[in-house]
CSV table of C-alpha atoms and ligand atoms in Angstrom, one decimal:
chain,number,residue,atom,x,y,z
V,1,MET,CA,-13.8,-48.1,3.5
V,2,ASN,CA,-13.9,-45.8,6.8
V,3,GLN,CA,-15.5,-42.9,6.0
V,4,ASP,CA,-14.1,-40.9,8.9
V,5,ILE,CA,-13.0,-37.1,8.5
V,6,PHE,CA,-10.3,-35.8,10.9
V,7,ILE,CA,-9.7,-32.0,11.3
V,8,LEU,CA,-6.9,-30.5,12.8
V,9,ILE,CA,-7.7,-27.2,14.8
V,10,GLU,CA,-5.3,-24.8,14.5
V,11,HIS,CA,-5.3,-22.1,17.3
V,12,LEU,CA,-2.8,-19.5,18.1
V,13,ARG,CA,-2.4,-17.7,21.7
V,14,GLY,CA,-5.7,-18.9,22.8
V,15,GLN,CA,-7.9,-18.2,19.4
V,16,VAL,CA,-9.2,-20.9,17.3
V,17,ALA,CA,-8.4,-19.8,13.9
V,18,ASP,CA,-11.3,-19.1,11.5
V,19,ILE,CA,-10.2,-21.9,9.0
V,20,SER,CA,-10.8,-24.4,11.8
V,21,TYR,CA,-14.6,-23.3,11.6
V,22,VAL,CA,-14.4,-23.2,7.7
V,23,MET,CA,-12.9,-26.9,7.8
V,24,LEU,CA,-15.6,-28.1,10.3
V,25,ALA,CA,-18.2,-26.7,7.9
V,26,ALA,CA,-16.7,-28.8,5.3
V,27,GLY,CA,-16.5,-31.7,7.1
V,28,ARG,CA,-20.2,-31.6,8.4
V,29,ALA,CA,-21.2,-31.1,4.8
V,30,LEU,CA,-19.2,-34.1,3.8
V,31,ALA,CA,-19.9,-36.5,6.5
V,32,HIS,CA,-23.5,-36.2,6.5
V,33,ALA,CA,-23.1,-37.0,2.6
V,34,ALA,CA,-20.7,-40.1,3.3
V,35,ASP,CA,-21.9,-41.4,6.3
V,36,GLY,CA,-18.9,-41.1,8.4
V,37,ARG,CA,-18.0,-39.2,11.7
V,38,VAL,CA,-16.4,-35.8,12.1
V,39,THR,CA,-13.3,-35.7,14.7
V,40,ALA,CA,-12.0,-32.4,15.6
V,41,ILE,CA,-8.6,-33.0,17.1
V,42,LEU,CA,-7.0,-30.3,19.6
V,43,LEU,CA,-3.7,-30.1,20.6
V,44,GLY,CA,-2.6,-27.9,23.4
V,45,HIS,CA,-1.9,-27.3,27.0
V,46,ASN,CA,-4.6,-25.9,29.3
V,47,SER,CA,-6.6,-25.0,26.0
V,48,GLN,CA,-9.9,-27.5,26.9
V,49,ALA,CA,-12.4,-24.5,26.6
V,50,LEU,CA,-11.5,-23.9,22.8
V,51,ALA,CA,-13.3,-27.1,22.0
V,52,ASN,CA,-16.3,-25.6,23.3
V,53,GLU,CA,-17.8,-24.4,20.1
V,54,LEU,CA,-16.7,-26.7,17.7
V,55,THR,CA,-19.1,-28.7,15.4
V,56,ALA,CA,-17.7,-32.1,15.2
V,57,ASP,CA,-19.3,-35.6,16.2
V,58,GLN,CA,-16.3,-35.7,18.8
V,59,VAL,CA,-13.4,-33.7,19.8
V,60,TRP,CA,-10.1,-35.5,20.6
V,61,TYR,CA,-8.2,-33.2,23.0
V,62,MET,CA,-4.4,-33.8,23.9
V,63,ASP,CA,-3.3,-32.3,26.7
V,64,HIS,CA,0.9,-31.5,26.9
V,65,PRO,CA,3.0,-29.1,28.1
V,66,SER,CA,4.9,-29.3,24.9
V,67,LEU,CA,2.0,-28.8,23.0
V,68,ALA,CA,1.2,-25.1,24.4
V,69,ASP,CA,2.9,-23.4,21.6
V,70,PHE,CA,2.6,-24.4,17.8
V,71,ASN,CA,5.6,-26.5,17.1
V,72,PRO,CA,5.3,-28.6,13.6
V,73,GLU,CA,7.5,-31.2,14.9
V,74,ILE,CA,5.6,-32.1,17.9
V,75,TYR,CA,2.5,-31.6,16.1
V,76,GLN,CA,3.6,-34.4,13.6
V,77,GLN,CA,4.5,-36.6,16.5
V,78,ALA,CA,1.0,-36.1,18.0
V,79,LEU,CA,-1.0,-36.7,14.7
V,80,GLU,CA,1.4,-39.8,13.2
V,81,PRO,CA,-0.1,-42.4,15.7
V,82,LEU,CA,-3.6,-41.1,15.5
V,83,LEU,CA,-3.3,-41.5,11.4
V,84,THR,CA,-1.7,-44.7,11.5
V,85,GLN,CA,-3.9,-46.5,14.0
V,86,HIS,CA,-7.4,-45.1,13.0
V,87,ALA,CA,-6.8,-44.7,9.1
V,88,PRO,CA,-9.6,-41.9,8.6
V,89,ARG,CA,-10.9,-41.6,4.9
V,90,LEU,CA,-9.7,-38.0,5.0
V,91,MET,CA,-7.7,-35.7,7.4
V,92,LEU,CA,-8.3,-31.9,6.6
V,93,PHE,CA,-5.7,-29.2,7.9
V,94,GLY,CA,-5.7,-25.6,7.1
V,95,ASP,CA,-3.9,-24.1,4.0
V,96,THR,CA,-2.1,-22.0,6.1
V,97,SER,CA,1.3,-21.7,7.4
V,98,ILE,CA,0.6,-23.9,10.3
V,99,GLY,CA,-1.4,-26.6,8.3
V,100,ALA,CA,1.6,-26.8,5.6
V,101,GLU,CA,4.4,-27.3,8.2
V,102,VAL,CA,2.4,-30.3,9.5
V,103,ALA,CA,0.5,-31.7,6.5
V,104,GLY,CA,3.7,-31.8,4.3
V,105,PRO,CA,6.0,-33.8,6.6
V,106,LEU,CA,3.4,-36.3,7.7
V,107,SER,CA,2.2,-37.2,3.7
V,108,SER,CA,5.8,-37.8,3.2
V,109,ARG,CA,6.7,-39.9,6.3
V,110,LEU,CA,3.2,-41.6,6.2
V,111,GLY,CA,3.3,-42.0,2.4
V,112,LEU,CA,-0.2,-40.8,2.2
V,113,PRO,CA,-1.5,-38.3,-0.7
V,114,LEU,CA,-1.9,-34.6,0.3
V,115,VAL,CA,-3.9,-32.4,-1.9
V,116,SER,CA,-3.1,-28.9,-1.4
V,117,TYR,CA,-5.2,-25.8,-1.9
V,118,CYS,CA,-8.6,-27.3,-2.0
V,119,ARG,CA,-11.3,-25.5,-2.1
V,120,SER,CA,-14.1,-27.9,-1.7
V,121,ILE,CA,-14.8,-31.7,-1.3
V,122,SER,CA,-17.6,-33.4,-1.9
V,123,THR,CA,-19.3,-36.9,-2.7
V,124,GLN,CA,-20.2,-38.1,-6.0
V,125,ASP,CA,-21.5,-41.6,-6.9
V,126,GLY,CA,-19.8,-42.8,-3.7
V,127,THR,CA,-16.4,-41.3,-4.2
V,128,LEU,CA,-14.7,-38.3,-3.0
V,129,LYS,CA,-13.9,-35.5,-5.2
V,130,PHE,CA,-12.2,-32.2,-4.4
V,131,VAL,CA,-11.6,-29.1,-6.1
V,132,SER,CA,-8.2,-27.3,-6.1
V,133,GLN,CA,-7.2,-23.8,-6.9
V,134,VAL,CA,-3.5,-24.0,-8.7
V,135,CYS,CA,-1.2,-22.2,-10.5
V,136,GLY,CA,-1.9,-18.8,-8.2
V,137,GLY,CA,-5.8,-19.5,-8.5
V,138,LYS,CA,-5.7,-19.8,-12.0
V,139,ILE,CA,-6.8,-22.7,-12.6
V,140,LEU,CA,-9.5,-25.0,-10.8
V,141,PHE,CA,-8.4,-28.4,-10.4
V,142,GLU,CA,-11.2,-31.0,-9.9
V,143,GLY,CA,-10.1,-34.6,-9.2
V,144,GLU,CA,-11.0,-38.1,-7.4
V,145,LEU,CA,-9.5,-38.1,-3.5
V,146,PRO,CA,-7.3,-40.9,-3.4
V,147,GLY,CA,-7.9,-43.9,-0.8
V,148,PRO,CA,-7.8,-45.1,1.7
V,149,THR,CA,-6.6,-42.4,3.4
V,150,ALA,CA,-6.0,-38.8,2.3
V,151,LEU,CA,-4.9,-35.5,3.5
V,152,ALA,CA,-6.4,-31.9,2.2
V,153,THR,CA,-5.4,-28.1,3.4
V,154,MET,CA,-8.4,-26.4,2.8
V,155,MET,CA,-8.8,-23.0,1.7
V,156,PRO,CA,-11.7,-20.3,2.7
V,157,GLY,CA,-14.0,-19.0,0.3
V,158,VAL,CA,-16.6,-22.0,-0.2
V,159,TYR,CA,-17.1,-22.9,3.7
V,160,LYS,CA,-18.7,-20.6,5.8
V,161,PRO,CA,-17.1,-20.3,9.1
V,162,GLU,CA,-20.2,-19.8,10.9
V,163,ALA,CA,-21.4,-23.0,9.8
V,164,GLY,CA,-18.6,-24.8,11.7
V,165,HIS,CA,-19.6,-22.9,15.1
V,166,SER,CA,-21.9,-24.6,17.8
V,167,ALA,CA,-23.9,-23.7,20.5
V,168,GLN,CA,-23.7,-27.1,22.4
V,169,PRO,CA,-20.3,-27.9,23.2
V,170,PRO,CA,-19.2,-31.4,22.0
V,171,HIS,CA,-18.1,-34.6,23.5
V,172,ILE,CA,-14.6,-34.4,24.5
V,173,THR,CA,-12.5,-37.4,25.0
V,174,LEU,CA,-8.7,-36.9,26.7
V,175,LEU,CA,-6.1,-38.6,24.3
V,176,GLU,CA,-2.8,-39.6,26.0
V,177,ALA,CA,0.4,-37.6,24.7
V,178,PRO,CA,3.3,-40.1,23.3
V,179,ALA,CA,6.3,-39.6,24.5
V,180,PHE,CA,7.5,-36.7,22.6
V,181,THR,CA,11.2,-36.5,21.6
V,182,GLU,CA,13.1,-33.3,21.6
V,183,PRO,CA,12.3,-31.3,18.3
V,184,ARG,CA,15.0,-29.8,16.5
V,185,LEU,CA,13.0,-26.5,16.5
V,186,ARG,CA,11.9,-24.4,19.4
V,187,LEU,CA,9.8,-21.3,19.7
V,188,ARG,CA,11.8,-18.4,20.6
V,189,ARG,CA,9.3,-15.5,20.7
V,190,TYR,CA,6.6,-14.0,19.0
V,191,ILE,CA,7.0,-11.2,16.7
V,192,GLU,CA,3.8,-9.0,16.9
V,193,PRO,CA,3.3,-7.3,13.6
V,194,GLU,CA,3.6,-3.9,13.5
V,195,ILE,CA,0.3,-1.9,14.2
V,196,GLY,CA,0.9,1.0,12.0
V,197,ASP,CA,-1.0,4.1,11.6
V,198,VAL,CA,-4.6,2.1,11.1
V,199,ASP,CA,-5.3,-1.0,11.6
V,200,ILE,CA,-6.8,-2.7,8.3
V,201,SER,CA,-8.2,-5.8,10.1
V,202,LYS,CA,-11.1,-3.2,11.6
V,203,GLU,CA,-11.6,-1.1,8.7
V,204,ALA,CA,-15.1,-1.4,7.1
V,205,MET,CA,-14.2,0.3,3.8
V,206,LEU,CA,-11.0,-1.1,2.0
V,207,VAL,CA,-9.3,0.2,-1.4
V,208,ALA,CA,-6.8,-2.6,-2.1
V,209,VAL,CA,-4.3,-2.2,-4.9
V,210,GLY,CA,-2.2,-4.6,-6.3
V,211,ARG,CA,0.6,-4.6,-9.1
V,212,GLY,CA,-1.8,-3.4,-11.3
V,213,ILE,CA,-1.4,0.0,-9.8
V,214,GLN,CA,2.3,0.2,-11.5
V,215,ASN,CA,4.2,2.6,-9.4
V,216,GLU,CA,4.2,4.3,-6.1
V,217,ASP,CA,3.0,7.5,-7.5
V,218,ASN,CA,-0.1,6.2,-8.6
V,219,LEU,CA,-1.4,5.2,-5.2
V,220,GLN,CA,-2.7,9.0,-4.9
V,221,LEU,CA,-5.2,7.7,-7.3
V,222,ALA,CA,-6.2,4.7,-4.9
V,223,GLN,CA,-5.8,7.3,-2.0
V,224,GLU,CA,-8.4,9.4,-3.4
V,225,LEU,CA,-10.9,6.8,-3.9
V,226,ALA,CA,-10.4,5.8,-0.3
V,227,ASP,CA,-11.3,9.2,0.8
V,228,ALA,CA,-14.2,9.5,-1.0
V,229,LEU,CA,-15.4,6.2,0.0
V,230,GLY,CA,-14.4,6.9,3.8
V,231,GLY,CA,-11.9,4.0,3.7
V,232,VAL,CA,-8.4,3.0,3.5
V,233,VAL,CA,-5.7,1.7,1.3
V,234,CYS,CA,-4.1,-1.6,1.8
V,235,SER,CA,-2.4,-3.8,-1.0
V,236,SER,CA,-1.3,-7.1,-2.1
V,237,ARG,CA,2.4,-8.2,-1.4
V,238,PRO,CA,4.1,-6.9,-4.5
V,239,VAL,CA,3.3,-3.3,-3.2
V,240,VAL,CA,4.5,-3.7,0.0
V,241,ASP,CA,7.9,-5.5,-1.0
V,242,GLN,CA,8.5,-2.8,-3.5
V,243,GLY,CA,8.1,-0.5,0.1
V,244,TRP,CA,5.2,1.8,-1.5
V,245,LEU,CA,3.0,1.1,1.6
V,246,PRO,CA,3.9,-0.1,5.1
V,247,ALA,CA,4.0,-4.2,6.1
V,248,SER,CA,0.9,-2.9,8.1
V,249,ARG,CA,-1.0,-2.3,5.3
V,250,LEU,CA,-0.6,-6.0,3.7
V,251,VAL,CA,-3.5,-8.0,2.9
V,252,GLY,CA,-2.6,-11.6,3.2
V,253,LYS,CA,-1.2,-15.0,4.3
V,254,SER,CA,1.9,-13.1,5.6
V,255,GLY,CA,-0.4,-10.1,6.7
V,256,LYS,CA,-3.4,-9.3,8.2
V,257,HIS,CA,-7.1,-11.0,7.6
V,258,VAL,CA,-9.5,-8.3,6.8
V,259,LYS,CA,-13.4,-8.3,7.3
V,260,PRO,CA,-14.5,-5.2,5.7
V,261,LYS,CA,-18.0,-4.1,4.2
V,262,LEU,CA,-16.5,-3.5,0.7
V,263,TYR,CA,-13.2,-4.5,-0.5
V,264,LEU,CA,-12.3,-2.8,-3.4
V,265,ALA,CA,-9.5,-5.1,-5.2
V,266,LEU,CA,-8.1,-2.9,-8.3
V,267,GLY,CA,-5.5,-4.5,-9.9
V,268,ILE,CA,-4.9,-7.5,-7.8
V,269,SER,CA,-4.9,-11.1,-9.6
V,270,GLY,CA,-6.4,-13.3,-6.3
V,271,ALA,CA,-3.7,-15.3,-5.7
V,272,PRO,CA,-4.6,-17.8,-2.9
V,273,GLU,CA,-2.1,-16.4,-0.2
V,274,HIS,CA,-4.3,-13.0,-1.0
V,275,VAL,CA,-7.8,-14.2,-1.5
V,276,GLU,CA,-7.4,-16.2,2.3
V,277,ALA,CA,-7.3,-13.1,4.0
V,278,ILE,CA,-10.4,-11.7,2.3
V,279,ALA,CA,-12.9,-14.4,2.4
V,280,ASP,CA,-14.6,-12.7,5.2
V,281,ALA,CA,-15.2,-9.7,3.4
V,282,GLU,CA,-19.2,-8.8,3.0
V,283,MET,CA,-18.6,-7.8,-0.4
V,284,ILE,CA,-15.8,-7.8,-3.0
V,285,VAL,CA,-15.6,-5.8,-6.1
V,286,ALA,CA,-12.6,-6.4,-8.3
V,287,VAL,CA,-11.4,-4.3,-11.3
V,288,ASN,CA,-9.1,-6.2,-13.3
V,289,SER,CA,-8.5,-5.8,-17.1
V,290,ASP,CA,-8.0,-9.4,-17.2
V,291,PRO,CA,-11.4,-11.4,-17.6
V,292,ASP,CA,-9.9,-14.6,-16.4
V,293,ALA,CA,-8.1,-13.4,-13.0
V,294,PRO,CA,-9.1,-15.8,-10.3
V,295,ILE,CA,-10.3,-12.5,-8.3
V,296,PHE,CA,-13.3,-12.6,-10.0
V,297,ASN,CA,-14.4,-16.3,-8.6
V,298,LEU,CA,-14.7,-14.1,-5.2
V,299,ALA,CA,-15.9,-10.9,-6.3
V,300,LYS,CA,-19.8,-10.0,-6.2
V,301,TYR,CA,-19.0,-7.3,-8.9
V,302,GLY,CA,-16.2,-6.9,-11.1
V,303,SER,CA,-15.0,-4.6,-14.3
V,304,THR,CA,-12.6,-5.6,-16.8
V,305,LEU,CA,-11.7,-1.9,-17.5
V,306,ASP,CA,-8.4,-0.3,-16.9
V,307,LEU,CA,-8.4,0.9,-13.5
V,308,PHE,CA,-6.9,3.9,-14.7
V,309,GLU,CA,-9.5,5.1,-16.5
V,310,LEU,CA,-12.1,3.7,-14.0
V,311,VAL,CA,-10.9,5.1,-10.8
V,312,PRO,CA,-10.9,9.0,-11.6
V,313,VAL,CA,-14.2,8.6,-12.8
V,314,LEU,CA,-15.4,6.7,-9.8
V,315,THR,CA,-13.8,9.1,-7.4
V,316,GLU,CA,-15.3,12.1,-9.1
V,317,GLN,CA,-18.8,10.3,-8.9
V,318,LEU,CA,-18.4,9.8,-5.3
V,319,GLN,CA,-17.6,13.3,-4.5
V,320,GLN,CA,-20.3,14.3,-6.4
V,321,ILE,CA,-22.3,12.3,-4.4
V,322,SER,CA,-21.2,13.6,-1.3
V,323,SER,CA,-20.9,17.2,-1.9
V,324,ALA,CA,-24.6,17.1,-3.2
V,325,VAL,CA,-25.7,15.3,0.3
V,326,ALA,CA,-23.9,17.6,2.4
V,327,HIS,CA,-25.7,20.7,0.7
G,401,FAD,C1,4.6,-17.9,1.2
G,401,FAD,C2,4.0,-16.6,0.5
G,401,FAD,C3,3.1,-15.9,1.2
G,401,FAD,C4,2.7,-15.0,0.6
G,401,FAD,N1,1.7,-14.1,1.2
G,401,FAD,C5,1.0,-12.8,0.4
G,401,FAD,C6,0.4,-12.1,1.2
G,401,FAD,O1,0.1,-12.0,2.6
G,401,FAD,N2,-0.6,-11.2,0.4
G,401,FAD,C7,-0.5,-11.1,-1.0
G,401,FAD,O2,-1.1,-10.3,-1.3
G,401,FAD,N3,0.5,-12.1,-1.8
G,401,FAD,C8,1.1,-13.2,-1.2
G,401,FAD,N4,2.2,-13.9,-1.5
G,401,FAD,C9,2.2,-13.5,-3.0
G,401,FAD,C10,1.1,-13.9,-3.8
G,401,FAD,O3,1.3,-15.2,-4.0
G,401,FAD,C11,0.9,-12.9,-5.3
G,401,FAD,O4,2.2,-13.1,-5.7
G,401,FAD,C12,0.8,-11.8,-5.2
G,401,FAD,O5,-1.0,-11.9,-4.1
G,401,FAD,C13,0.5,-11.1,-6.4
G,401,FAD,O6,0.1,-9.6,-6.1
G,401,FAD,P1,-0.9,-9.0,-7.1
G,401,FAD,O7,-2.1,-9.5,-7.3
G,401,FAD,O8,-1.0,-7.6,-6.7
G,401,FAD,O9,0.0,-9.0,-8.5
G,401,FAD,P2,-0.3,-9.9,-9.9
G,401,FAD,O10,-0.7,-11.6,-9.5
G,401,FAD,O11,1.0,-9.6,-11.0
G,401,FAD,O12,-1.9,-9.4,-10.4
G,401,FAD,C14,-2.0,-8.1,-10.8
G,401,FAD,C15,-3.3,-7.9,-11.7
G,401,FAD,O13,-3.5,-6.8,-11.9
G,401,FAD,C16,-4.2,-6.6,-13.2
G,401,FAD,N5,-3.7,-5.3,-14.0
G,401,FAD,C17,-2.9,-4.7,-14.5
G,401,FAD,N6,-2.8,-3.7,-15.0
G,401,FAD,C18,-4.3,-3.2,-14.7
G,401,FAD,C19,-4.5,-2.5,-15.2
G,401,FAD,N7,-4.3,-1.0,-15.8
G,401,FAD,N8,-6.1,-1.8,-14.9
G,401,FAD,C20,-7.0,-3.0,-14.1
G,401,FAD,N9,-6.0,-4.3,-13.6
G,401,FAD,C21,-4.7,-4.5,-14.0
G,401,FAD,C22,-3.9,-7.7,-14.2
G,401,FAD,O14,-4.3,-8.2,-14.7
G,401,FAD,C23,-3.1,-8.6,-12.9
G,401,FAD,O15,-4.5,-9.6,-12.5
G,401,FAD,C24,2.6,-14.9,-0.7
G,401,FAD,C25,3.1,-15.7,-1.5
G,401,FAD,C26,3.9,-16.9,-0.9
G,401,FAD,C27,4.7,-17.7,-1.6
């Protein structure tokens, strides 16, 4: 059976998304074990330079004005013939809005199995096994990847994006674009996320609050802790949906990706849509009274104490340390 791995390179407005490097890192580990080749597929217009840092055995680059901006229908039309002609063992997509909008329809059009929320894929006794994070991250599901060709959407967390970067530009083959039919969807404009008072994607210390904070007044506790740490408060989606914090403080799929030195998660369960945006934090510390909360799969340190007991004590300790240092 063909053991080749295809990877759809995600990019937006001239930037390769980190998830592409995560997939390349996964593909490299897998191809090495399964004796296959990794083919990175880059769709774009005047975007060949984006291939320069991709770790892959080869890059197939398709250049066409219709590919200048992401369009799920055009992407499907570009990828469909590649999948049917070459029948790779596996094609990886990011577990992102882009990946989901392409992988799902391709799976249904081509009748190919699709595994979503993949954390890792490995070879065992000649078969490909996946671990997928389902039910909002509460269950890790292990299974055999159906053949001969399967599609999967990949989450960040297990593979380091650095392992998907290469200092050597890969071998690039220019692919001829098919005759695209007019898509029903068209990009009207990009809506930039509001900058807000602070840019949480650039902050080194983040105190993140989730639904466990219970109400708006309790945000003060998190703010005091953030002040003591010299950081800022951000949150999961329920807090923003309630209007307790502005959207500029939202971490996750529909918010910002963050890369702080410390990400202190208070009362956050660790749903996939949240954790995909914190995988690059240097250290994650979680406070959650549920010992089975999925956030603990990612956290380096954790506490199952009630956050309302722990946070005031922690803040006080930090304040004492900083006043001792100041004197
Ligand atoms: C398309 C889509 C996009 C999404 N985008 C995002 C996104 O960008 N960002 C995002 O965050 N979510 C996003 N979500 C929502 C996501 O699926 C989760 O619903 C959300 O992340 C859950 O937030 P939470 O962890 O704060 O709440 P919950 O899942 O309700 O978790 C609250 C946690 O607090 C703990 N807790 C309660 N009380 C205490 C206490 N006193 N002390 C300690 N711990 C306590 C509980 O044990 C629980 O684990 C998206 C969902 C979809 C479908």
